[in-house]
């Protein structure tokens, strides 16, 4: 059973890894980054709604009083992560964007410490410092920031939104079905991004063309369908299944494969080669993020006790404490994000 869950988590990581490369093919066809992300969100929402409505219709129910949470989830955890990710891809290689976005576990560590006032092991802070060192290597600070500054800023804001996704992903009780939350999150993101992306100006004729990148030619419609069905719907669904069957720490560790898979897929399809500094810095970033999130696994009970005392009732704070404990331990494999 555990082996099967790990396999599902790996499938999720590989599926998410196609996001950047397929987005670049769609963009090369004539769509702006925001138009591409709108097509992804709207297409995935329609497909996932059809699947859930056919096999699990009750999952689409929005509990009373939960509309605000659903709206925040759609705005921050889905629209923010995806839009900023796609914009960053126009300025930086796929591998670098993924590396920078995976600083989000460190942001979660700082949130738990300075907002929730929970003391963390020293190794958690050591992990955060290691991540910063790795980022310095990735961007080659000794060369005066050779990577695009705006692209770096977009990645860091995307990481912040991604951290928000991690903190909210378990911040609900049993009255919300994760599949329904994802479906409504995708739909909400499509609604939010429609006027921003000017969806009505999408050059639909572009989907009938083919583009060549990195020596590979691909129909734009094929790239868009892959982006919708594989890199979004399949990635999210398998991610949810994996997180439910694995511990948060194990799920997050396997999810970090997205950094590797995304870079490998970009290398094969787009010919994007990472330099020695990016590869070395990437390894440091991953090591630091893993140390930071693993180090916080021992504070879960402390968080639960602190929140229970603050609320004055253990029963009243169960959902929130579980959310914070899970977020402090590690992000769910479905982030992302990307996101």
mmCIF file with all atom_site columns, C-alpha atoms in Angstrom, residues 2-176:
data_model
loop_
_atom_site.group_PDB
_atom_site.id
_atom_site.type_symbol
_atom_site.label_atom_id
_atom_site.label_alt_id
_atom_site.label_comp_id
_atom_site.label_asym_id
_atom_site.label_entity_id
_atom_site.label_seq_id
_atom_site.pdbx_PDB_ins_code
_atom_site.Cartn_x
_atom_site.Cartn_y
_atom_site.Cartn_z
_atom_site.occupancy
_atom_site.B_iso_or_equiv
_atom_site.pdbx_formal_charge
_atom_site.auth_seq_id
_atom_site.auth_comp_id
_atom_site.auth_asym_id
_atom_site.auth_atom_id
_atom_site.pdbx_PDB_model_num
ATOM 1   C CA . UNK A 1 2   ? 2.752   2.470  0.938   1.00 0.00 ? 2   UNK A CA 1
ATOM 2   C CA . UNK A 1 3   ? 4.709   1.595  -2.186  1.00 0.00 ? 3   UNK A CA 1
ATOM 3   C CA . UNK A 1 4   ? 1.650   2.278  -4.318  1.00 0.00 ? 4   UNK A CA 1
ATOM 4   C CA . UNK A 1 5   ? 1.137   5.656  -2.609  1.00 0.00 ? 5   UNK A CA 1
ATOM 5   C CA . UNK A 1 6   ? 4.758   6.594  -3.275  1.00 0.00 ? 6   UNK A CA 1
ATOM 6   C CA . UNK A 1 7   ? 4.295   5.651  -6.925  1.00 0.00 ? 7   UNK A CA 1
ATOM 7   C CA . UNK A 1 8   ? 1.228   7.911  -7.115  1.00 0.00 ? 8   UNK A CA 1
ATOM 8   C CA . UNK A 1 9   ? 3.223   10.770 -5.578  1.00 0.00 ? 9   UNK A CA 1
ATOM 9   C CA . UNK A 1 10  ? 5.957   10.299 -8.175  1.00 0.00 ? 10  UNK A CA 1
ATOM 10  C CA . UNK A 1 11  ? 3.330   10.404 -10.942 1.00 0.00 ? 11  UNK A CA 1
ATOM 11  C CA . UNK A 1 12  ? 2.070   13.692 -9.491  1.00 0.00 ? 12  UNK A CA 1
ATOM 12  C CA . UNK A 1 13  ? 5.579   15.196 -9.432  1.00 0.00 ? 13  UNK A CA 1
ATOM 13  C CA . UNK A 1 14  ? 6.250   14.155 -13.013 1.00 0.00 ? 14  UNK A CA 1
ATOM 14  C CA . UNK A 1 15  ? 2.869   15.482 -14.144 1.00 0.00 ? 15  UNK A CA 1
ATOM 15  C CA . UNK A 1 16  ? 3.503   18.881 -12.568 1.00 0.00 ? 16  UNK A CA 1
ATOM 16  C CA . UNK A 1 17  ? 6.948   18.871 -14.162 1.00 0.00 ? 17  UNK A CA 1
ATOM 17  C CA . UNK A 1 18  ? 5.341   19.328 -17.594 1.00 0.00 ? 18  UNK A CA 1
ATOM 18  C CA . UNK A 1 19  ? 3.803   22.681 -16.607 1.00 0.00 ? 19  UNK A CA 1
ATOM 19  C CA . UNK A 1 20  ? 6.691   24.923 -17.617 1.00 0.00 ? 20  UNK A CA 1
ATOM 20  C CA . UNK A 1 21  ? 7.665   23.251 -20.904 1.00 0.00 ? 21  UNK A CA 1
ATOM 21  C CA . UNK A 1 22  ? 4.069   22.937 -22.158 1.00 0.00 ? 22  UNK A CA 1
ATOM 22  C CA . UNK A 1 23  ? 3.377   26.542 -21.158 1.00 0.00 ? 23  UNK A CA 1
ATOM 23  C CA . UNK A 1 24  ? 6.313   27.693 -23.271 1.00 0.00 ? 24  UNK A CA 1
ATOM 24  C CA . UNK A 1 25  ? 4.963   25.835 -26.306 1.00 0.00 ? 25  UNK A CA 1
ATOM 25  C CA . UNK A 1 26  ? 1.547   27.438 -25.810 1.00 0.00 ? 26  UNK A CA 1
ATOM 26  C CA . UNK A 1 27  ? 3.154   30.854 -25.376 1.00 0.00 ? 27  UNK A CA 1
ATOM 27  C CA . UNK A 1 28  ? 5.238   30.412 -28.502 1.00 0.00 ? 28  UNK A CA 1
ATOM 28  C CA . UNK A 1 29  ? 1.976   29.878 -30.384 1.00 0.00 ? 29  UNK A CA 1
ATOM 29  C CA . UNK A 1 30  ? 0.964   33.472 -29.734 1.00 0.00 ? 30  UNK A CA 1
ATOM 30  C CA . UNK A 1 31  ? -0.740  33.506 -26.319 1.00 0.00 ? 31  UNK A CA 1
ATOM 31  C CA . UNK A 1 32  ? 0.448   35.836 -23.582 1.00 0.00 ? 32  UNK A CA 1
ATOM 32  C CA . UNK A 1 33  ? 1.537   34.208 -20.299 1.00 0.00 ? 33  UNK A CA 1
ATOM 33  C CA . UNK A 1 34  ? -1.697  35.224 -18.578 1.00 0.00 ? 34  UNK A CA 1
ATOM 34  C CA . UNK A 1 35  ? -3.788  33.972 -21.479 1.00 0.00 ? 35  UNK A CA 1
ATOM 35  C CA . UNK A 1 36  ? -1.974  30.644 -21.298 1.00 0.00 ? 36  UNK A CA 1
ATOM 36  C CA . UNK A 1 37  ? -2.641  30.333 -17.572 1.00 0.00 ? 37  UNK A CA 1
ATOM 37  C CA . UNK A 1 38  ? -6.301  31.240 -18.125 1.00 0.00 ? 38  UNK A CA 1
ATOM 38  C CA . UNK A 1 39  ? -6.649  28.484 -20.733 1.00 0.00 ? 39  UNK A CA 1
ATOM 39  C CA . UNK A 1 40  ? -5.042  26.094 -18.261 1.00 0.00 ? 40  UNK A CA 1
ATOM 40  C CA . UNK A 1 41  ? -7.283  27.085 -15.345 1.00 0.00 ? 41  UNK A CA 1
ATOM 41  C CA . UNK A 1 42  ? -10.527 27.206 -17.341 1.00 0.00 ? 42  UNK A CA 1
ATOM 42  C CA . UNK A 1 43  ? -9.834  23.983 -19.233 1.00 0.00 ? 43  UNK A CA 1
ATOM 43  C CA . UNK A 1 44  ? -8.782  22.114 -16.091 1.00 0.00 ? 44  UNK A CA 1
ATOM 44  C CA . UNK A 1 45  ? -11.819 23.409 -14.172 1.00 0.00 ? 45  UNK A CA 1
ATOM 45  C CA . UNK A 1 46  ? -14.210 22.174 -16.851 1.00 0.00 ? 46  UNK A CA 1
ATOM 46  C CA . UNK A 1 47  ? -12.511 18.776 -17.087 1.00 0.00 ? 47  UNK A CA 1
ATOM 47  C CA . UNK A 1 48  ? -12.290 18.280 -13.322 1.00 0.00 ? 48  UNK A CA 1
ATOM 48  C CA . UNK A 1 49  ? -15.894 19.384 -12.791 1.00 0.00 ? 49  UNK A CA 1
ATOM 49  C CA . UNK A 1 50  ? -17.040 16.803 -15.334 1.00 0.00 ? 50  UNK A CA 1
ATOM 50  C CA . UNK A 1 51  ? -14.994 14.060 -13.666 1.00 0.00 ? 51  UNK A CA 1
ATOM 51  C CA . UNK A 1 52  ? -16.070 14.900 -10.117 1.00 0.00 ? 52  UNK A CA 1
ATOM 52  C CA . UNK A 1 53  ? -19.716 15.419 -11.106 1.00 0.00 ? 53  UNK A CA 1
ATOM 53  C CA . UNK A 1 54  ? -19.752 11.989 -12.733 1.00 0.00 ? 54  UNK A CA 1
ATOM 54  C CA . UNK A 1 55  ? -18.001 10.024 -9.991  1.00 0.00 ? 55  UNK A CA 1
ATOM 55  C CA . UNK A 1 56  ? -18.237 12.088 -6.787  1.00 0.00 ? 56  UNK A CA 1
ATOM 56  C CA . UNK A 1 57  ? -20.915 14.785 -7.140  1.00 0.00 ? 57  UNK A CA 1
ATOM 57  C CA . UNK A 1 58  ? -21.205 15.462 -3.401  1.00 0.00 ? 58  UNK A CA 1
ATOM 58  C CA . UNK A 1 59  ? -17.619 16.719 -3.438  1.00 0.00 ? 59  UNK A CA 1
ATOM 59  C CA . UNK A 1 60  ? -18.736 19.867 -5.253  1.00 0.00 ? 60  UNK A CA 1
ATOM 60  C CA . UNK A 1 61  ? -20.889 21.007 -2.345  1.00 0.00 ? 61  UNK A CA 1
ATOM 61  C CA . UNK A 1 62  ? -19.699 24.237 -0.710  1.00 0.00 ? 62  UNK A CA 1
ATOM 62  C CA . UNK A 1 63  ? -20.523 24.123 3.030   1.00 0.00 ? 63  UNK A CA 1
ATOM 63  C CA . UNK A 1 64  ? -22.339 27.126 4.519   1.00 0.00 ? 64  UNK A CA 1
ATOM 64  C CA . UNK A 1 65  ? -19.994 29.845 5.696   1.00 0.00 ? 65  UNK A CA 1
ATOM 65  C CA . UNK A 1 66  ? -17.079 28.524 3.652   1.00 0.00 ? 66  UNK A CA 1
ATOM 66  C CA . UNK A 1 67  ? -17.367 30.737 0.570   1.00 0.00 ? 67  UNK A CA 1
ATOM 67  C CA . UNK A 1 68  ? -14.738 33.162 1.864   1.00 0.00 ? 68  UNK A CA 1
ATOM 68  C CA . UNK A 1 69  ? -12.233 30.364 2.326   1.00 0.00 ? 69  UNK A CA 1
ATOM 69  C CA . UNK A 1 70  ? -12.949 28.999 -1.155  1.00 0.00 ? 70  UNK A CA 1
ATOM 70  C CA . UNK A 1 71  ? -12.478 32.490 -2.624  1.00 0.00 ? 71  UNK A CA 1
ATOM 71  C CA . UNK A 1 72  ? -9.151  33.026 -0.817  1.00 0.00 ? 72  UNK A CA 1
ATOM 72  C CA . UNK A 1 73  ? -7.989  29.600 -1.907  1.00 0.00 ? 73  UNK A CA 1
ATOM 73  C CA . UNK A 1 74  ? -8.795  30.359 -5.545  1.00 0.00 ? 74  UNK A CA 1
ATOM 74  C CA . UNK A 1 75  ? -7.145  33.794 -5.425  1.00 0.00 ? 75  UNK A CA 1
ATOM 75  C CA . UNK A 1 76  ? -3.925  32.941 -3.562  1.00 0.00 ? 76  UNK A CA 1
ATOM 76  C CA . UNK A 1 77  ? -3.369  29.205 -3.794  1.00 0.00 ? 77  UNK A CA 1
ATOM 77  C CA . UNK A 1 78  ? -4.344  28.807 -7.438  1.00 0.00 ? 78  UNK A CA 1
ATOM 78  C CA . UNK A 1 79  ? -4.528  32.072 -9.397  1.00 0.00 ? 79  UNK A CA 1
ATOM 79  C CA . UNK A 1 80  ? -1.576  33.754 -7.668  1.00 0.00 ? 80  UNK A CA 1
ATOM 80  C CA . UNK A 1 81  ? 0.763   30.784 -7.892  1.00 0.00 ? 81  UNK A CA 1
ATOM 81  C CA . UNK A 1 82  ? -0.083  29.892 -11.482 1.00 0.00 ? 82  UNK A CA 1
ATOM 82  C CA . UNK A 1 83  ? -0.113  33.419 -12.928 1.00 0.00 ? 83  UNK A CA 1
ATOM 83  C CA . UNK A 1 84  ? 3.181   34.424 -11.332 1.00 0.00 ? 84  UNK A CA 1
ATOM 84  C CA . UNK A 1 85  ? 4.752   31.108 -12.345 1.00 0.00 ? 85  UNK A CA 1
ATOM 85  C CA . UNK A 1 86  ? 3.793   31.613 -15.989 1.00 0.00 ? 86  UNK A CA 1
ATOM 86  C CA . UNK A 1 87  ? 4.998   35.223 -15.990 1.00 0.00 ? 87  UNK A CA 1
ATOM 87  C CA . UNK A 1 88  ? 8.336   34.170 -14.514 1.00 0.00 ? 88  UNK A CA 1
ATOM 88  C CA . UNK A 1 89  ? 8.759   31.601 -17.291 1.00 0.00 ? 89  UNK A CA 1
ATOM 89  C CA . UNK A 1 90  ? 8.974   34.424 -19.822 1.00 0.00 ? 90  UNK A CA 1
ATOM 90  C CA . UNK A 1 91  ? 12.147  35.688 -18.144 1.00 0.00 ? 91  UNK A CA 1
ATOM 91  C CA . UNK A 1 92  ? 13.866  32.651 -16.619 1.00 0.00 ? 92  UNK A CA 1
ATOM 92  C CA . UNK A 1 93  ? 14.532  28.989 -17.520 1.00 0.00 ? 93  UNK A CA 1
ATOM 93  C CA . UNK A 1 94  ? 12.003  26.461 -16.237 1.00 0.00 ? 94  UNK A CA 1
ATOM 94  C CA . UNK A 1 95  ? 14.491  24.845 -13.840 1.00 0.00 ? 95  UNK A CA 1
ATOM 95  C CA . UNK A 1 96  ? 15.438  28.146 -12.215 1.00 0.00 ? 96  UNK A CA 1
ATOM 96  C CA . UNK A 1 97  ? 11.782  29.150 -11.776 1.00 0.00 ? 97  UNK A CA 1
ATOM 97  C CA . UNK A 1 98  ? 11.042  25.843 -10.054 1.00 0.00 ? 98  UNK A CA 1
ATOM 98  C CA . UNK A 1 99  ? 14.075  26.145 -7.809  1.00 0.00 ? 99  UNK A CA 1
ATOM 99  C CA . UNK A 1 100 ? 13.127  29.619 -6.630  1.00 0.00 ? 100 UNK A CA 1
ATOM 100 C CA . UNK A 1 101 ? 9.487   28.687 -6.119  1.00 0.00 ? 101 UNK A CA 1
ATOM 101 C CA . UNK A 1 102 ? 10.546  25.827 -3.848  1.00 0.00 ? 102 UNK A CA 1
ATOM 102 C CA . UNK A 1 103 ? 11.761  28.295 -1.226  1.00 0.00 ? 103 UNK A CA 1
ATOM 103 C CA . UNK A 1 104 ? 8.147   28.280 -0.016  1.00 0.00 ? 104 UNK A CA 1
ATOM 104 C CA . UNK A 1 105 ? 8.757   25.633 2.707   1.00 0.00 ? 105 UNK A CA 1
ATOM 105 C CA . UNK A 1 106 ? 11.181  28.063 4.323   1.00 0.00 ? 106 UNK A CA 1
ATOM 106 C CA . UNK A 1 107 ? 8.517   30.780 4.283   1.00 0.00 ? 107 UNK A CA 1
ATOM 107 C CA . UNK A 1 108 ? 6.198   28.359 6.049   1.00 0.00 ? 108 UNK A CA 1
ATOM 108 C CA . UNK A 1 109 ? 8.855   27.842 8.718   1.00 0.00 ? 109 UNK A CA 1
ATOM 109 C CA . UNK A 1 110 ? 9.087   31.597 9.339   1.00 0.00 ? 110 UNK A CA 1
ATOM 110 C CA . UNK A 1 111 ? 5.290   31.924 9.418   1.00 0.00 ? 111 UNK A CA 1
ATOM 111 C CA . UNK A 1 112 ? 5.006   29.258 12.094  1.00 0.00 ? 112 UNK A CA 1
ATOM 112 C CA . UNK A 1 113 ? 7.754   30.868 14.181  1.00 0.00 ? 113 UNK A CA 1
ATOM 113 C CA . UNK A 1 114 ? 6.970   34.591 13.944  1.00 0.00 ? 114 UNK A CA 1
ATOM 114 C CA . UNK A 1 115 ? 3.207   34.631 13.321  1.00 0.00 ? 115 UNK A CA 1
ATOM 115 C CA . UNK A 1 116 ? 2.148   31.609 15.369  1.00 0.00 ? 116 UNK A CA 1
ATOM 116 C CA . UNK A 1 117 ? 4.964   32.167 17.875  1.00 0.00 ? 117 UNK A CA 1
ATOM 117 C CA . UNK A 1 118 ? 6.017   28.523 17.967  1.00 0.00 ? 118 UNK A CA 1
ATOM 118 C CA . UNK A 1 119 ? 9.666   27.898 18.800  1.00 0.00 ? 119 UNK A CA 1
ATOM 119 C CA . UNK A 1 120 ? 11.397  25.731 16.235  1.00 0.00 ? 120 UNK A CA 1
ATOM 120 C CA . UNK A 1 121 ? 14.571  23.613 16.344  1.00 0.00 ? 121 UNK A CA 1
ATOM 121 C CA . UNK A 1 122 ? 17.787  25.338 15.353  1.00 0.00 ? 122 UNK A CA 1
ATOM 122 C CA . UNK A 1 123 ? 18.056  23.005 12.391  1.00 0.00 ? 123 UNK A CA 1
ATOM 123 C CA . UNK A 1 124 ? 14.941  24.660 10.948  1.00 0.00 ? 124 UNK A CA 1
ATOM 124 C CA . UNK A 1 125 ? 16.708  28.003 10.810  1.00 0.00 ? 125 UNK A CA 1
ATOM 125 C CA . UNK A 1 126 ? 19.865  26.322 9.547   1.00 0.00 ? 126 UNK A CA 1
ATOM 126 C CA . UNK A 1 127 ? 17.800  24.965 6.677   1.00 0.00 ? 127 UNK A CA 1
ATOM 127 C CA . UNK A 1 128 ? 16.530  28.463 5.895   1.00 0.00 ? 128 UNK A CA 1
ATOM 128 C CA . UNK A 1 129 ? 20.081  29.829 5.798   1.00 0.00 ? 129 UNK A CA 1
ATOM 129 C CA . UNK A 1 130 ? 21.174  26.976 3.545   1.00 0.00 ? 130 UNK A CA 1
ATOM 130 C CA . UNK A 1 131 ? 18.343  27.798 1.148   1.00 0.00 ? 131 UNK A CA 1
ATOM 131 C CA . UNK A 1 132 ? 19.453  31.430 1.003   1.00 0.00 ? 132 UNK A CA 1
ATOM 132 C CA . UNK A 1 133 ? 23.022  30.328 0.278   1.00 0.00 ? 133 UNK A CA 1
ATOM 133 C CA . UNK A 1 134 ? 21.739  28.054 -2.468  1.00 0.00 ? 134 UNK A CA 1
ATOM 134 C CA . UNK A 1 135 ? 19.737  30.906 -3.989  1.00 0.00 ? 135 UNK A CA 1
ATOM 135 C CA . UNK A 1 136 ? 22.837  33.095 -3.980  1.00 0.00 ? 136 UNK A CA 1
ATOM 136 C CA . UNK A 1 137 ? 24.612  30.400 -5.986  1.00 0.00 ? 137 UNK A CA 1
ATOM 137 C CA . UNK A 1 138 ? 21.668  29.950 -8.371  1.00 0.00 ? 138 UNK A CA 1
ATOM 138 C CA . UNK A 1 139 ? 21.519  33.659 -9.230  1.00 0.00 ? 139 UNK A CA 1
ATOM 139 C CA . UNK A 1 140 ? 25.331  33.949 -9.271  1.00 0.00 ? 140 UNK A CA 1
ATOM 140 C CA . UNK A 1 141 ? 25.516  36.992 -7.027  1.00 0.00 ? 141 UNK A CA 1
ATOM 141 C CA . UNK A 1 142 ? 29.236  37.246 -7.667  1.00 0.00 ? 142 UNK A CA 1
ATOM 142 C CA . UNK A 1 143 ? 28.370  38.250 -11.238 1.00 0.00 ? 143 UNK A CA 1
ATOM 143 C CA . UNK A 1 144 ? 26.001  40.982 -10.183 1.00 0.00 ? 144 UNK A CA 1
ATOM 144 C CA . UNK A 1 145 ? 22.721  39.052 -10.553 1.00 0.00 ? 145 UNK A CA 1
ATOM 145 C CA . UNK A 1 146 ? 23.172  37.628 -14.026 1.00 0.00 ? 146 UNK A CA 1
ATOM 146 C CA . UNK A 1 147 ? 19.577  36.381 -13.996 1.00 0.00 ? 147 UNK A CA 1
ATOM 147 C CA . UNK A 1 148 ? 16.655  38.683 -14.773 1.00 0.00 ? 148 UNK A CA 1
ATOM 148 C CA . UNK A 1 149 ? 15.741  40.749 -11.707 1.00 0.00 ? 149 UNK A CA 1
ATOM 149 C CA . UNK A 1 150 ? 12.029  41.024 -12.502 1.00 0.00 ? 150 UNK A CA 1
ATOM 150 C CA . UNK A 1 151 ? 11.897  37.283 -13.087 1.00 0.00 ? 151 UNK A CA 1
ATOM 151 C CA . UNK A 1 152 ? 13.482  36.667 -9.689  1.00 0.00 ? 152 UNK A CA 1
ATOM 152 C CA . UNK A 1 153 ? 10.947  38.972 -8.011  1.00 0.00 ? 153 UNK A CA 1
ATOM 153 C CA . UNK A 1 154 ? 8.051   37.186 -9.704  1.00 0.00 ? 154 UNK A CA 1
ATOM 154 C CA . UNK A 1 155 ? 9.412   33.832 -8.488  1.00 0.00 ? 155 UNK A CA 1
ATOM 155 C CA . UNK A 1 156 ? 9.718   35.017 -4.897  1.00 0.00 ? 156 UNK A CA 1
ATOM 156 C CA . UNK A 1 157 ? 6.157   36.393 -4.848  1.00 0.00 ? 157 UNK A CA 1
ATOM 157 C CA . UNK A 1 158 ? 5.001   33.111 -6.378  1.00 0.00 ? 158 UNK A CA 1
ATOM 158 C CA . UNK A 1 159 ? 6.820   31.313 -3.556  1.00 0.00 ? 159 UNK A CA 1
ATOM 159 C CA . UNK A 1 160 ? 4.920   33.429 -1.031  1.00 0.00 ? 160 UNK A CA 1
ATOM 160 C CA . UNK A 1 161 ? 1.607   32.502 -2.662  1.00 0.00 ? 161 UNK A CA 1
ATOM 161 C CA . UNK A 1 162 ? 2.741   28.879 -2.712  1.00 0.00 ? 162 UNK A CA 1
ATOM 162 C CA . UNK A 1 163 ? 3.427   29.069 1.023   1.00 0.00 ? 163 UNK A CA 1
ATOM 163 C CA . UNK A 1 164 ? -0.101  30.402 1.422   1.00 0.00 ? 164 UNK A CA 1
ATOM 164 C CA . UNK A 1 165 ? -1.358  27.365 -0.452  1.00 0.00 ? 165 UNK A CA 1
ATOM 165 C CA . UNK A 1 166 ? 0.518   25.052 1.902   1.00 0.00 ? 166 UNK A CA 1
ATOM 166 C CA . UNK A 1 167 ? -0.892  26.809 4.963   1.00 0.00 ? 167 UNK A CA 1
ATOM 167 C CA . UNK A 1 168 ? -4.454  26.712 3.628   1.00 0.00 ? 168 UNK A CA 1
ATOM 168 C CA . UNK A 1 169 ? -4.366  23.273 2.029   1.00 0.00 ? 169 UNK A CA 1
ATOM 169 C CA . UNK A 1 170 ? -5.217  21.530 5.302   1.00 0.00 ? 170 UNK A CA 1
ATOM 170 C CA . UNK A 1 171 ? -6.969  24.478 6.916   1.00 0.00 ? 171 UNK A CA 1
ATOM 171 C CA . UNK A 1 172 ? -10.422 23.012 6.586   1.00 0.00 ? 172 UNK A CA 1
ATOM 172 C CA . UNK A 1 173 ? -12.414 20.328 8.325   1.00 0.00 ? 173 UNK A CA 1
ATOM 173 C CA . UNK A 1 174 ? -14.046 17.166 7.111   1.00 0.00 ? 174 UNK A CA 1
ATOM 174 C CA . UNK A 1 175 ? -16.969 19.181 5.744   1.00 0.00 ? 175 UNK A CA 1
ATOM 175 C CA . UNK A 1 176 ? -14.897 20.094 2.655   1.00 0.00 ? 176 UNK A CA 1
#
